């Protein structure tokens, strides 16, 4: 928020207890609160949307079916028939991230995907499931991937650590990509909103100049709507790619 002549663009990411004394006792912050809200909204959207089960779907049912078909096609198209087993996980992951990204654009809300702890937990979950799937479908042959096929054996002391490091970097890159995009977008929105308030305090000419940051914020909001779904899609498709490597031998 703008305070005097300063703009605290990072204050919006601070966690604090909610729900009064109960939140204080449980150390329950706004991040898990909005996670629960996101889960309820997604479940309500799917339940209410699919409840009519009409042959000719209404708008809500059509939206629910499009979301279902989109992630289903993504999972099957990327992983093949084995993707059906992982479809519920990818579906839940996509909508959890999407809801978090969009909830954060509402006034007085909180973007839980802007915290590295959340995005890293999601990425580590994907990473561990991909390892378990690799061991399930490939057995001990999974470890052969750390030595590139056709490479001279004498290069293994160099190549194997590089491949392991590259493999272990997956959850880091996956989490930072989502976290960084959400933080950057919200910081820009806060900065230009602060500029609007500061310029509005300069009188008549300030009101005229304040139109520019307002217009920029409108454009940034539209961009954030695009980035919100794009980042959820990127997270989901990278998850599918990692799982495809696990099941495709």
Short mmCIF file of N, CA and C in Angstrom, two decimals, residues 57-236:
data_model
loop_
_atom_site.label_atom_id
_atom_site.label_comp_id
_atom_site.label_asym_id
_atom_site.label_seq_id
_atom_site.Cartn_x
_atom_site.Cartn_y
_atom_site.Cartn_z
N UNK A 57 -26.03 -28.85 -22.60
CA UNK A 57 -25.57 -28.23 -21.36
C UNK A 57 -25.80 -26.72 -21.32
N UNK A 58 -26.03 -26.23 -20.11
CA UNK A 58 -26.08 -24.78 -19.91
C UNK A 58 -24.67 -24.23 -19.84
N UNK A 59 -24.55 -22.95 -19.51
CA UNK A 59 -23.24 -22.31 -19.51
C UNK A 59 -22.31 -22.90 -18.45
N UNK A 60 -22.85 -23.10 -17.24
CA UNK A 60 -22.01 -23.60 -16.16
C UNK A 60 -21.61 -25.05 -16.43
N UNK A 61 -22.55 -25.85 -16.89
CA UNK A 61 -22.22 -27.24 -17.21
C UNK A 61 -21.22 -27.31 -18.36
N UNK A 62 -21.39 -26.45 -19.35
CA UNK A 62 -20.46 -26.42 -20.48
C UNK A 62 -19.06 -26.04 -20.01
N UNK A 63 -18.98 -25.07 -19.10
CA UNK A 63 -17.67 -24.65 -18.57
C UNK A 63 -17.01 -25.79 -17.80
N UNK A 64 -17.80 -26.51 -16.99
CA UNK A 64 -17.26 -27.64 -16.23
C UNK A 64 -16.79 -28.75 -17.17
N UNK A 65 -17.57 -29.02 -18.20
CA UNK A 65 -17.19 -30.07 -19.16
C UNK A 65 -15.95 -29.68 -19.95
N UNK A 66 -15.84 -28.39 -20.31
CA UNK A 66 -14.66 -27.93 -21.04
C UNK A 66 -13.41 -28.07 -20.17
N UNK A 67 -13.53 -27.71 -18.89
CA UNK A 67 -12.40 -27.85 -17.98
C UNK A 67 -11.98 -29.31 -17.83
N UNK A 68 -12.97 -30.18 -17.68
CA UNK A 68 -12.70 -31.61 -17.54
C UNK A 68 -12.03 -32.16 -18.80
N UNK A 69 -12.62 -31.87 -19.96
CA UNK A 69 -12.09 -32.40 -21.22
C UNK A 69 -10.70 -31.84 -21.51
N UNK A 70 -10.48 -30.57 -21.16
CA UNK A 70 -9.19 -29.94 -21.43
C UNK A 70 -8.06 -30.66 -20.69
N UNK A 71 -8.24 -30.89 -19.39
CA UNK A 71 -7.20 -31.54 -18.60
C UNK A 71 -7.11 -33.02 -18.95
N UNK A 72 -8.24 -33.65 -19.25
CA UNK A 72 -8.22 -35.06 -19.64
C UNK A 72 -7.44 -35.24 -20.94
N UNK A 73 -7.70 -34.39 -21.92
CA UNK A 73 -6.98 -34.48 -23.19
C UNK A 73 -5.49 -34.17 -22.99
N UNK A 74 -5.20 -33.24 -22.09
CA UNK A 74 -3.81 -32.91 -21.80
C UNK A 74 -3.07 -34.11 -21.21
N UNK A 75 -3.70 -34.78 -20.25
CA UNK A 75 -3.07 -35.92 -19.60
C UNK A 75 -2.92 -37.10 -20.56
N UNK A 76 -3.98 -37.44 -21.28
CA UNK A 76 -3.93 -38.58 -22.20
C UNK A 76 -3.03 -38.26 -23.39
N UNK A 77 -3.11 -37.05 -23.90
CA UNK A 77 -2.29 -36.67 -25.04
C UNK A 77 -0.81 -36.64 -24.73
N UNK A 78 -0.47 -36.34 -23.49
CA UNK A 78 0.94 -36.25 -23.10
C UNK A 78 1.48 -37.60 -22.64
N UNK A 79 0.70 -38.33 -21.85
CA UNK A 79 1.19 -39.55 -21.24
C UNK A 79 0.69 -40.82 -21.90
N UNK A 80 -0.27 -40.71 -22.81
CA UNK A 80 -0.85 -41.91 -23.40
C UNK A 80 -1.93 -42.48 -22.49
N UNK A 81 -2.28 -43.73 -22.70
CA UNK A 81 -3.34 -44.35 -21.91
C UNK A 81 -3.02 -44.42 -20.43
N UNK A 82 -1.71 -44.46 -20.09
CA UNK A 82 -1.33 -44.47 -18.68
C UNK A 82 -1.72 -43.17 -17.97
N UNK A 83 -1.95 -42.12 -18.76
CA UNK A 83 -2.30 -40.83 -18.18
C UNK A 83 -3.63 -40.83 -17.47
N UNK A 84 -4.49 -41.79 -17.77
CA UNK A 84 -5.80 -41.85 -17.11
C UNK A 84 -5.64 -42.03 -15.60
N UNK A 85 -4.59 -42.75 -15.19
CA UNK A 85 -4.37 -42.98 -13.76
C UNK A 85 -3.95 -41.70 -13.04
N UNK A 86 -3.30 -40.79 -13.76
CA UNK A 86 -2.80 -39.56 -13.15
C UNK A 86 -3.70 -38.37 -13.43
N UNK A 87 -4.74 -38.57 -14.23
CA UNK A 87 -5.62 -37.47 -14.58
C UNK A 87 -6.22 -36.76 -13.36
N UNK A 88 -6.76 -37.48 -12.35
CA UNK A 88 -7.34 -36.78 -11.20
C UNK A 88 -6.32 -35.88 -10.50
N UNK A 89 -5.08 -36.35 -10.40
CA UNK A 89 -4.05 -35.54 -9.74
C UNK A 89 -3.76 -34.28 -10.54
N UNK A 90 -3.58 -34.40 -11.84
CA UNK A 90 -3.29 -33.24 -12.69
C UNK A 90 -4.48 -32.28 -12.70
N UNK A 91 -5.69 -32.83 -12.73
CA UNK A 91 -6.91 -32.01 -12.73
C UNK A 91 -6.99 -31.19 -11.44
N UNK A 92 -6.78 -31.84 -10.29
CA UNK A 92 -6.83 -31.13 -9.01
C UNK A 92 -5.73 -30.08 -8.92
N UNK A 93 -4.55 -30.42 -9.41
CA UNK A 93 -3.41 -29.50 -9.37
C UNK A 93 -3.70 -28.25 -10.20
N UNK A 94 -4.21 -28.45 -11.41
CA UNK A 94 -4.49 -27.33 -12.30
C UNK A 94 -5.51 -26.37 -11.69
N UNK A 95 -6.62 -26.90 -11.21
CA UNK A 95 -7.68 -26.03 -10.70
C UNK A 95 -7.32 -25.41 -9.35
N UNK A 96 -6.50 -26.09 -8.56
CA UNK A 96 -6.05 -25.51 -7.29
C UNK A 96 -5.17 -24.29 -7.56
N UNK A 97 -4.27 -24.42 -8.52
CA UNK A 97 -3.39 -23.30 -8.87
C UNK A 97 -4.18 -22.19 -9.55
N UNK A 98 -5.07 -22.56 -10.46
CA UNK A 98 -5.87 -21.56 -11.17
C UNK A 98 -6.74 -20.76 -10.21
N UNK A 99 -7.38 -21.44 -9.27
CA UNK A 99 -8.23 -20.75 -8.30
C UNK A 99 -7.40 -19.83 -7.42
N UNK A 100 -6.21 -20.27 -7.03
CA UNK A 100 -5.34 -19.42 -6.21
C UNK A 100 -4.89 -18.19 -6.95
N UNK A 101 -4.56 -18.35 -8.22
CA UNK A 101 -4.11 -17.22 -9.03
C UNK A 101 -5.22 -16.19 -9.22
N UNK A 102 -6.43 -16.66 -9.44
CA UNK A 102 -7.55 -15.75 -9.70
C UNK A 102 -8.14 -15.15 -8.43
N UNK A 103 -8.16 -15.91 -7.35
CA UNK A 103 -8.66 -15.37 -6.09
C UNK A 103 -7.83 -14.16 -5.65
N UNK A 104 -6.53 -14.22 -5.91
CA UNK A 104 -5.65 -13.14 -5.50
C UNK A 104 -5.90 -11.83 -6.21
N UNK A 105 -6.68 -11.84 -7.29
CA UNK A 105 -6.99 -10.60 -8.00
C UNK A 105 -8.19 -9.88 -7.41
N UNK A 106 -8.89 -10.53 -6.49
CA UNK A 106 -10.06 -9.90 -5.87
C UNK A 106 -9.62 -9.00 -4.72
N UNK A 107 -10.34 -7.91 -4.47
CA UNK A 107 -10.00 -7.03 -3.34
C UNK A 107 -10.06 -7.77 -2.00
N UNK A 108 -9.13 -7.45 -1.12
CA UNK A 108 -9.05 -8.01 0.23
C UNK A 108 -8.82 -9.52 0.23
N UNK A 109 -8.29 -10.04 -0.84
CA UNK A 109 -8.00 -11.47 -0.90
C UNK A 109 -6.50 -11.71 -0.76
N UNK A 110 -6.08 -12.95 -0.97
CA UNK A 110 -4.67 -13.30 -0.81
C UNK A 110 -4.31 -14.34 -1.86
N UNK A 111 -3.15 -14.15 -2.48
CA UNK A 111 -2.68 -15.08 -3.51
C UNK A 111 -1.72 -16.08 -2.87
N UNK A 112 -2.22 -17.27 -2.53
CA UNK A 112 -1.34 -18.22 -1.86
C UNK A 112 -0.28 -18.79 -2.79
N UNK A 113 -0.48 -18.69 -4.09
CA UNK A 113 0.55 -19.14 -5.04
C UNK A 113 1.70 -18.15 -5.16
N UNK A 114 1.63 -17.04 -4.44
CA UNK A 114 2.74 -16.08 -4.42
C UNK A 114 3.75 -16.40 -3.32
N UNK A 115 3.53 -17.49 -2.59
CA UNK A 115 4.46 -17.91 -1.53
C UNK A 115 5.24 -19.13 -1.99
N UNK A 116 6.54 -19.03 -1.90
CA UNK A 116 7.41 -20.11 -2.37
C UNK A 116 7.17 -21.39 -1.58
N UNK A 117 6.73 -21.28 -0.33
CA UNK A 117 6.46 -22.48 0.47
C UNK A 117 5.34 -23.30 -0.15
N UNK A 118 4.33 -22.62 -0.69
CA UNK A 118 3.20 -23.31 -1.31
C UNK A 118 3.60 -23.92 -2.64
N UNK A 119 4.21 -23.11 -3.49
CA UNK A 119 4.59 -23.62 -4.82
C UNK A 119 5.64 -24.71 -4.73
N UNK A 120 6.56 -24.60 -3.76
CA UNK A 120 7.57 -25.64 -3.59
C UNK A 120 6.93 -26.93 -3.08
N UNK A 121 5.95 -26.81 -2.20
CA UNK A 121 5.25 -28.02 -1.71
C UNK A 121 4.54 -28.72 -2.86
N UNK A 122 3.91 -27.96 -3.75
CA UNK A 122 3.25 -28.55 -4.91
C UNK A 122 4.28 -29.21 -5.84
N UNK A 123 5.40 -28.52 -6.07
CA UNK A 123 6.42 -29.05 -6.96
C UNK A 123 7.08 -30.30 -6.39
N UNK A 124 7.33 -30.32 -5.09
CA UNK A 124 7.93 -31.50 -4.46
C UNK A 124 6.95 -32.67 -4.52
N UNK A 125 5.66 -32.40 -4.37
CA UNK A 125 4.66 -33.46 -4.49
C UNK A 125 4.70 -34.08 -5.89
N UNK A 126 4.77 -33.23 -6.91
CA UNK A 126 4.88 -33.71 -8.29
C UNK A 126 6.16 -34.52 -8.47
N UNK A 127 7.24 -34.02 -7.91
CA UNK A 127 8.55 -34.67 -8.03
C UNK A 127 8.53 -36.06 -7.39
N UNK A 128 7.98 -36.17 -6.19
CA UNK A 128 7.94 -37.46 -5.49
C UNK A 128 7.03 -38.45 -6.20
N UNK A 129 5.89 -37.96 -6.70
CA UNK A 129 4.99 -38.86 -7.43
C UNK A 129 5.64 -39.35 -8.71
N UNK A 130 6.40 -38.50 -9.38
CA UNK A 130 7.08 -38.93 -10.61
C UNK A 130 8.16 -39.97 -10.30
N UNK A 131 8.84 -39.84 -9.17
CA UNK A 131 9.84 -40.84 -8.79
C UNK A 131 9.17 -42.17 -8.47
N UNK A 132 8.07 -42.11 -7.70
CA UNK A 132 7.36 -43.34 -7.36
C UNK A 132 6.80 -44.01 -8.61
N UNK A 133 6.30 -43.20 -9.54
CA UNK A 133 5.78 -43.76 -10.79
C UNK A 133 6.91 -44.37 -11.62
N UNK A 134 8.08 -43.75 -11.61
CA UNK A 134 9.23 -44.29 -12.33
C UNK A 134 9.63 -45.64 -11.77
N UNK A 135 9.69 -45.74 -10.45
CA UNK A 135 10.06 -47.02 -9.82
C UNK A 135 8.97 -48.07 -10.05
N UNK A 136 7.71 -47.62 -10.12
CA UNK A 136 6.62 -48.56 -10.36
C UNK A 136 6.65 -49.11 -11.78
N UNK A 137 6.89 -48.26 -12.77
CA UNK A 137 6.82 -48.68 -14.16
C UNK A 137 8.17 -49.15 -14.71
N UNK A 138 9.25 -48.65 -14.16
CA UNK A 138 10.57 -48.97 -14.71
C UNK A 138 11.44 -49.80 -13.78
N UNK A 139 11.07 -49.87 -12.52
CA UNK A 139 11.90 -50.61 -11.58
C UNK A 139 13.26 -49.94 -11.41
N UNK A 140 14.26 -50.72 -11.16
CA UNK A 140 15.61 -50.19 -10.97
C UNK A 140 16.19 -49.64 -12.27
N UNK A 141 15.56 -49.96 -13.40
CA UNK A 141 16.01 -49.40 -14.67
C UNK A 141 15.87 -47.89 -14.71
N UNK A 142 15.10 -47.32 -13.79
CA UNK A 142 14.95 -45.86 -13.70
C UNK A 142 16.31 -45.18 -13.52
N UNK A 143 17.20 -45.82 -12.78
CA UNK A 143 18.49 -45.18 -12.48
C UNK A 143 19.42 -45.16 -13.69
N UNK A 144 19.09 -45.92 -14.74
CA UNK A 144 19.90 -45.90 -15.96
C UNK A 144 19.83 -44.54 -16.66
N UNK A 145 18.77 -43.78 -16.38
CA UNK A 145 18.61 -42.49 -17.04
C UNK A 145 19.68 -41.48 -16.62
N UNK A 146 20.34 -41.76 -15.52
CA UNK A 146 21.37 -40.82 -15.06
C UNK A 146 22.70 -41.03 -15.78
N UNK A 147 22.74 -42.03 -16.64
CA UNK A 147 23.92 -42.23 -17.50
C UNK A 147 23.43 -42.23 -18.95
N UNK A 148 23.65 -41.14 -19.68
CA UNK A 148 23.14 -41.03 -21.06
C UNK A 148 23.57 -42.22 -21.92
N UNK A 149 22.64 -42.75 -22.69
CA UNK A 149 22.92 -43.89 -23.56
C UNK A 149 23.97 -43.53 -24.60
N UNK A 150 24.93 -44.42 -24.80
CA UNK A 150 25.97 -44.21 -25.80
C UNK A 150 27.16 -43.41 -25.32
N UNK A 151 27.08 -42.86 -24.11
CA UNK A 151 28.21 -42.08 -23.58
C UNK A 151 29.30 -43.01 -23.08
N UNK A 152 30.56 -42.64 -23.25
CA UNK A 152 31.67 -43.49 -22.75
C UNK A 152 31.59 -43.68 -21.24
N UNK A 153 31.89 -44.87 -20.79
CA UNK A 153 31.81 -45.18 -19.36
C UNK A 153 32.76 -44.30 -18.55
N UNK A 154 33.92 -43.98 -19.14
CA UNK A 154 34.90 -43.19 -18.38
C UNK A 154 34.42 -41.76 -18.08
N UNK A 155 33.34 -41.33 -18.76
CA UNK A 155 32.77 -40.01 -18.49
C UNK A 155 31.69 -40.04 -17.40
N UNK A 156 31.37 -41.24 -16.91
CA UNK A 156 30.29 -41.37 -15.92
C UNK A 156 30.53 -40.53 -14.65
N UNK A 157 31.77 -40.41 -14.13
CA UNK A 157 31.94 -39.57 -12.93
C UNK A 157 31.55 -38.12 -13.16
N UNK A 158 31.58 -37.68 -14.41
CA UNK A 158 31.18 -36.31 -14.73
C UNK A 158 29.71 -36.22 -15.11
N UNK A 159 29.24 -37.16 -15.95
CA UNK A 159 27.89 -37.08 -16.48
C UNK A 159 26.81 -37.42 -15.44
N UNK A 160 27.08 -38.44 -14.62
CA UNK A 160 26.08 -38.86 -13.65
C UNK A 160 25.74 -37.74 -12.66
N UNK A 161 26.73 -37.06 -12.04
CA UNK A 161 26.37 -35.95 -11.15
C UNK A 161 25.61 -34.83 -11.85
N UNK A 162 25.98 -34.56 -13.12
CA UNK A 162 25.28 -33.51 -13.87
C UNK A 162 23.83 -33.90 -14.09
N UNK A 163 23.59 -35.17 -14.47
CA UNK A 163 22.22 -35.63 -14.69
C UNK A 163 21.41 -35.64 -13.40
N UNK A 164 22.04 -36.03 -12.32
CA UNK A 164 21.34 -36.03 -11.02
C UNK A 164 20.98 -34.61 -10.61
N UNK A 165 21.93 -33.69 -10.79
CA UNK A 165 21.68 -32.29 -10.44
C UNK A 165 20.55 -31.71 -11.31
N UNK A 166 20.56 -32.05 -12.58
CA UNK A 166 19.50 -31.59 -13.48
C UNK A 166 18.14 -32.15 -13.06
N UNK A 167 18.13 -33.41 -12.65
CA UNK A 167 16.89 -34.04 -12.21
C UNK A 167 16.37 -33.40 -10.93
N UNK A 168 17.27 -33.13 -10.00
CA UNK A 168 16.87 -32.55 -8.71
C UNK A 168 16.45 -31.09 -8.83
N UNK A 169 16.84 -30.45 -9.93
CA UNK A 169 16.48 -29.03 -10.12
C UNK A 169 15.03 -28.87 -10.57
N UNK A 170 14.38 -29.95 -10.95
CA UNK A 170 13.01 -29.85 -11.46
C UNK A 170 12.04 -29.19 -10.48
N UNK A 171 11.97 -29.65 -9.23
CA UNK A 171 11.01 -28.99 -8.33
C UNK A 171 11.37 -27.54 -8.05
N UNK A 172 12.66 -27.21 -8.10
CA UNK A 172 13.08 -25.83 -7.86
C UNK A 172 12.59 -24.93 -8.98
N UNK A 173 12.86 -25.32 -10.22
CA UNK A 173 12.43 -24.50 -11.35
C UNK A 173 10.91 -24.45 -11.45
N UNK A 174 10.25 -25.56 -11.16
CA UNK A 174 8.79 -25.62 -11.25
C UNK A 174 8.15 -24.68 -10.24
N UNK A 175 8.69 -24.64 -9.03
CA UNK A 175 8.11 -23.80 -7.98
C UNK A 175 8.45 -22.33 -8.18
N UNK A 176 9.68 -22.03 -8.56
CA UNK A 176 10.09 -20.63 -8.72
C UNK A 176 9.36 -19.97 -9.88
N UNK A 177 9.10 -20.71 -10.95
CA UNK A 177 8.41 -20.14 -12.11
C UNK A 177 7.04 -19.60 -11.71
N UNK A 178 6.26 -20.40 -10.99
CA UNK A 178 4.93 -19.98 -10.57
C UNK A 178 5.01 -18.87 -9.53
N UNK A 179 5.85 -19.06 -8.53
CA UNK A 179 6.00 -18.07 -7.46
C UNK A 179 6.44 -16.71 -7.99
N UNK A 180 7.45 -16.70 -8.86
CA UNK A 180 8.00 -15.45 -9.37
C UNK A 180 6.99 -14.69 -10.22
N UNK A 181 6.25 -15.41 -11.05
CA UNK A 181 5.26 -14.75 -11.90
C UNK A 181 4.14 -14.13 -11.08
N UNK A 182 3.69 -14.81 -10.05
CA UNK A 182 2.62 -14.27 -9.22
C UNK A 182 3.11 -13.06 -8.41
N UNK A 183 4.30 -13.15 -7.86
CA UNK A 183 4.84 -12.03 -7.08
C UNK A 183 5.05 -10.81 -7.97
N UNK A 184 5.65 -11.00 -9.14
CA UNK A 184 5.94 -9.89 -10.04
C UNK A 184 4.66 -9.16 -10.45
N UNK A 185 3.63 -9.92 -10.82
CA UNK A 185 2.39 -9.30 -11.25
C UNK A 185 1.74 -8.48 -10.15
N UNK A 186 1.69 -9.02 -8.93
CA UNK A 186 1.03 -8.31 -7.84
C UNK A 186 1.85 -7.12 -7.35
N UNK A 187 3.15 -7.22 -7.43
CA UNK A 187 3.99 -6.08 -7.07
C UNK A 187 3.75 -4.93 -8.03
N UNK A 188 3.68 -5.21 -9.32
CA UNK A 188 3.42 -4.16 -10.31
C UNK A 188 2.05 -3.52 -10.09
N UNK A 189 1.05 -4.34 -9.81
CA UNK A 189 -0.28 -3.79 -9.54
C UNK A 189 -0.26 -2.87 -8.33
N UNK A 190 0.46 -3.27 -7.30
CA UNK A 190 0.54 -2.46 -6.08
C UNK A 190 1.30 -1.16 -6.33
N UNK A 191 2.38 -1.24 -7.08
CA UNK A 191 3.20 -0.06 -7.36
C UNK A 191 2.40 0.98 -8.14
N UNK A 192 1.73 0.56 -9.21
CA UNK A 192 0.98 1.53 -10.02
C UNK A 192 -0.26 2.03 -9.29
N UNK A 193 -0.84 1.21 -8.43
CA UNK A 193 -1.95 1.69 -7.60
C UNK A 193 -1.45 2.76 -6.63
N UNK A 194 -0.24 2.55 -6.11
CA UNK A 194 0.37 3.56 -5.24
C UNK A 194 0.66 4.85 -5.97
N UNK A 195 1.14 4.74 -7.21
CA UNK A 195 1.38 5.92 -8.01
C UNK A 195 0.08 6.71 -8.23
N UNK A 196 -1.01 5.98 -8.44
CA UNK A 196 -2.30 6.65 -8.64
C UNK A 196 -2.67 7.50 -7.43
N UNK A 197 -2.51 6.94 -6.23
CA UNK A 197 -2.86 7.66 -5.00
C UNK A 197 -1.94 8.85 -4.80
N UNK A 198 -0.66 8.65 -5.06
CA UNK A 198 0.32 9.73 -4.88
C UNK A 198 0.05 10.89 -5.84
N UNK A 199 -0.22 10.55 -7.11
CA UNK A 199 -0.47 11.60 -8.09
C UNK A 199 -1.80 12.31 -7.83
N UNK A 200 -2.78 11.57 -7.34
CA UNK A 200 -4.08 12.18 -7.06
C UNK A 200 -3.99 13.23 -5.96
N UNK A 201 -2.95 13.16 -5.15
CA UNK A 201 -2.77 14.13 -4.07
C UNK A 201 -2.08 15.41 -4.51
N UNK A 202 -1.77 15.52 -5.79
CA UNK A 202 -1.06 16.70 -6.30
C UNK A 202 -2.00 17.75 -6.88
N UNK A 203 -3.30 17.55 -6.74
CA UNK A 203 -4.22 18.54 -7.25
C UNK A 203 -4.74 18.20 -8.64
N UNK A 204 -5.17 19.25 -9.36
CA UNK A 204 -5.81 19.06 -10.64
C UNK A 204 -4.93 18.32 -11.64
N UNK A 205 -3.68 18.78 -11.80
CA UNK A 205 -2.79 18.13 -12.75
C UNK A 205 -2.43 16.71 -12.29
N UNK A 206 -2.40 16.51 -11.00
CA UNK A 206 -2.16 15.17 -10.49
C UNK A 206 -3.27 14.21 -10.86
N UNK A 207 -4.51 14.71 -10.83
CA UNK A 207 -5.64 13.87 -11.24
C UNK A 207 -5.53 13.48 -12.71
N UNK A 208 -5.06 14.39 -13.52
CA UNK A 208 -4.90 14.10 -14.94
C UNK A 208 -3.79 13.06 -15.15
N UNK A 209 -2.67 13.27 -14.45
CA UNK A 209 -1.55 12.34 -14.59
C UNK A 209 -1.89 10.96 -14.03
N UNK A 210 -2.80 10.91 -13.04
CA UNK A 210 -3.15 9.64 -12.41
C UNK A 210 -3.88 8.71 -13.36
N UNK A 211 -4.38 9.24 -14.47
CA UNK A 211 -5.07 8.41 -15.45
C UNK A 211 -4.11 7.37 -16.03
N UNK A 212 -2.85 7.75 -16.21
CA UNK A 212 -1.86 6.85 -16.82
C UNK A 212 -1.66 5.58 -15.99
N UNK A 213 -1.35 5.67 -14.67
CA UNK A 213 -1.19 4.42 -13.91
C UNK A 213 -2.48 3.63 -13.78
N UNK A 214 -3.65 4.31 -13.82
CA UNK A 214 -4.91 3.58 -13.80
C UNK A 214 -5.05 2.73 -15.06
N UNK A 215 -4.72 3.34 -16.20
CA UNK A 215 -4.80 2.60 -17.47
C UNK A 215 -3.81 1.44 -17.48
N UNK A 216 -2.62 1.68 -16.93
CA UNK A 216 -1.61 0.61 -16.86
C UNK A 216 -2.09 -0.52 -15.98
N UNK A 217 -2.73 -0.18 -14.86
CA UNK A 217 -3.23 -1.23 -13.96
C UNK A 217 -4.36 -2.04 -14.60
N UNK A 218 -5.19 -1.38 -15.41
CA UNK A 218 -6.24 -2.12 -16.12
C UNK A 218 -5.60 -3.11 -17.08
N UNK A 219 -4.56 -2.65 -17.79
CA UNK A 219 -3.86 -3.55 -18.72
C UNK A 219 -3.16 -4.67 -17.96
N UNK A 220 -2.57 -4.35 -16.80
CA UNK A 220 -1.89 -5.37 -15.99
C UNK A 220 -2.88 -6.39 -15.45
N UNK A 221 -4.08 -5.94 -15.08
CA UNK A 221 -5.10 -6.87 -14.60
C UNK A 221 -5.50 -7.86 -15.69
N UNK A 222 -5.67 -7.34 -16.91
CA UNK A 222 -5.96 -8.23 -18.04
C UNK A 222 -4.82 -9.21 -18.27
N UNK A 223 -3.59 -8.72 -18.14
CA UNK A 223 -2.43 -9.59 -18.31
C UNK A 223 -2.37 -10.63 -17.21
N UNK A 224 -2.72 -10.25 -15.98
CA UNK A 224 -2.71 -11.20 -14.87
C UNK A 224 -3.77 -12.29 -15.06
N UNK A 225 -4.90 -11.94 -15.68
CA UNK A 225 -5.90 -12.96 -15.99
C UNK A 225 -5.34 -13.99 -16.95
N UNK A 226 -4.56 -13.52 -17.90
CA UNK A 226 -3.93 -14.43 -18.85
C UNK A 226 -2.82 -15.23 -18.18
N UNK A 227 -1.98 -14.55 -17.40
CA UNK A 227 -0.86 -15.22 -16.73
C UNK A 227 -1.38 -16.25 -15.73
N UNK A 228 -2.50 -15.96 -15.06
CA UNK A 228 -3.05 -16.89 -14.07
C UNK A 228 -3.37 -18.24 -14.67
N UNK A 229 -4.05 -18.26 -15.81
CA UNK A 229 -4.39 -19.54 -16.44
C UNK A 229 -3.17 -20.13 -17.13
N UNK A 230 -2.30 -19.27 -17.67
CA UNK A 230 -1.11 -19.77 -18.35
C UNK A 230 -0.16 -20.48 -17.39
N UNK A 231 0.02 -19.91 -16.20
CA UNK A 231 0.91 -20.54 -15.23
C UNK A 231 0.33 -21.85 -14.69
N UNK A 232 -0.98 -21.90 -14.52
CA UNK A 232 -1.62 -23.16 -14.12
C UNK A 232 -1.43 -24.21 -15.20
N UNK A 233 -1.55 -23.79 -16.46
CA UNK A 233 -1.37 -24.72 -17.58
C UNK A 233 0.07 -25.20 -17.67
N UNK A 234 1.03 -24.28 -17.53
CA UNK A 234 2.45 -24.66 -17.59
C UNK A 234 2.79 -25.65 -16.48
N UNK A 235 2.28 -25.39 -15.27
CA UNK A 235 2.54 -26.30 -14.15
C UNK A 235 1.95 -27.68 -14.46
N UNK A 236 0.73 -27.69 -15.01
CA UNK A 236 0.06 -28.96 -15.30
C UNK A 236 0.76 -29.72 -16.42
#
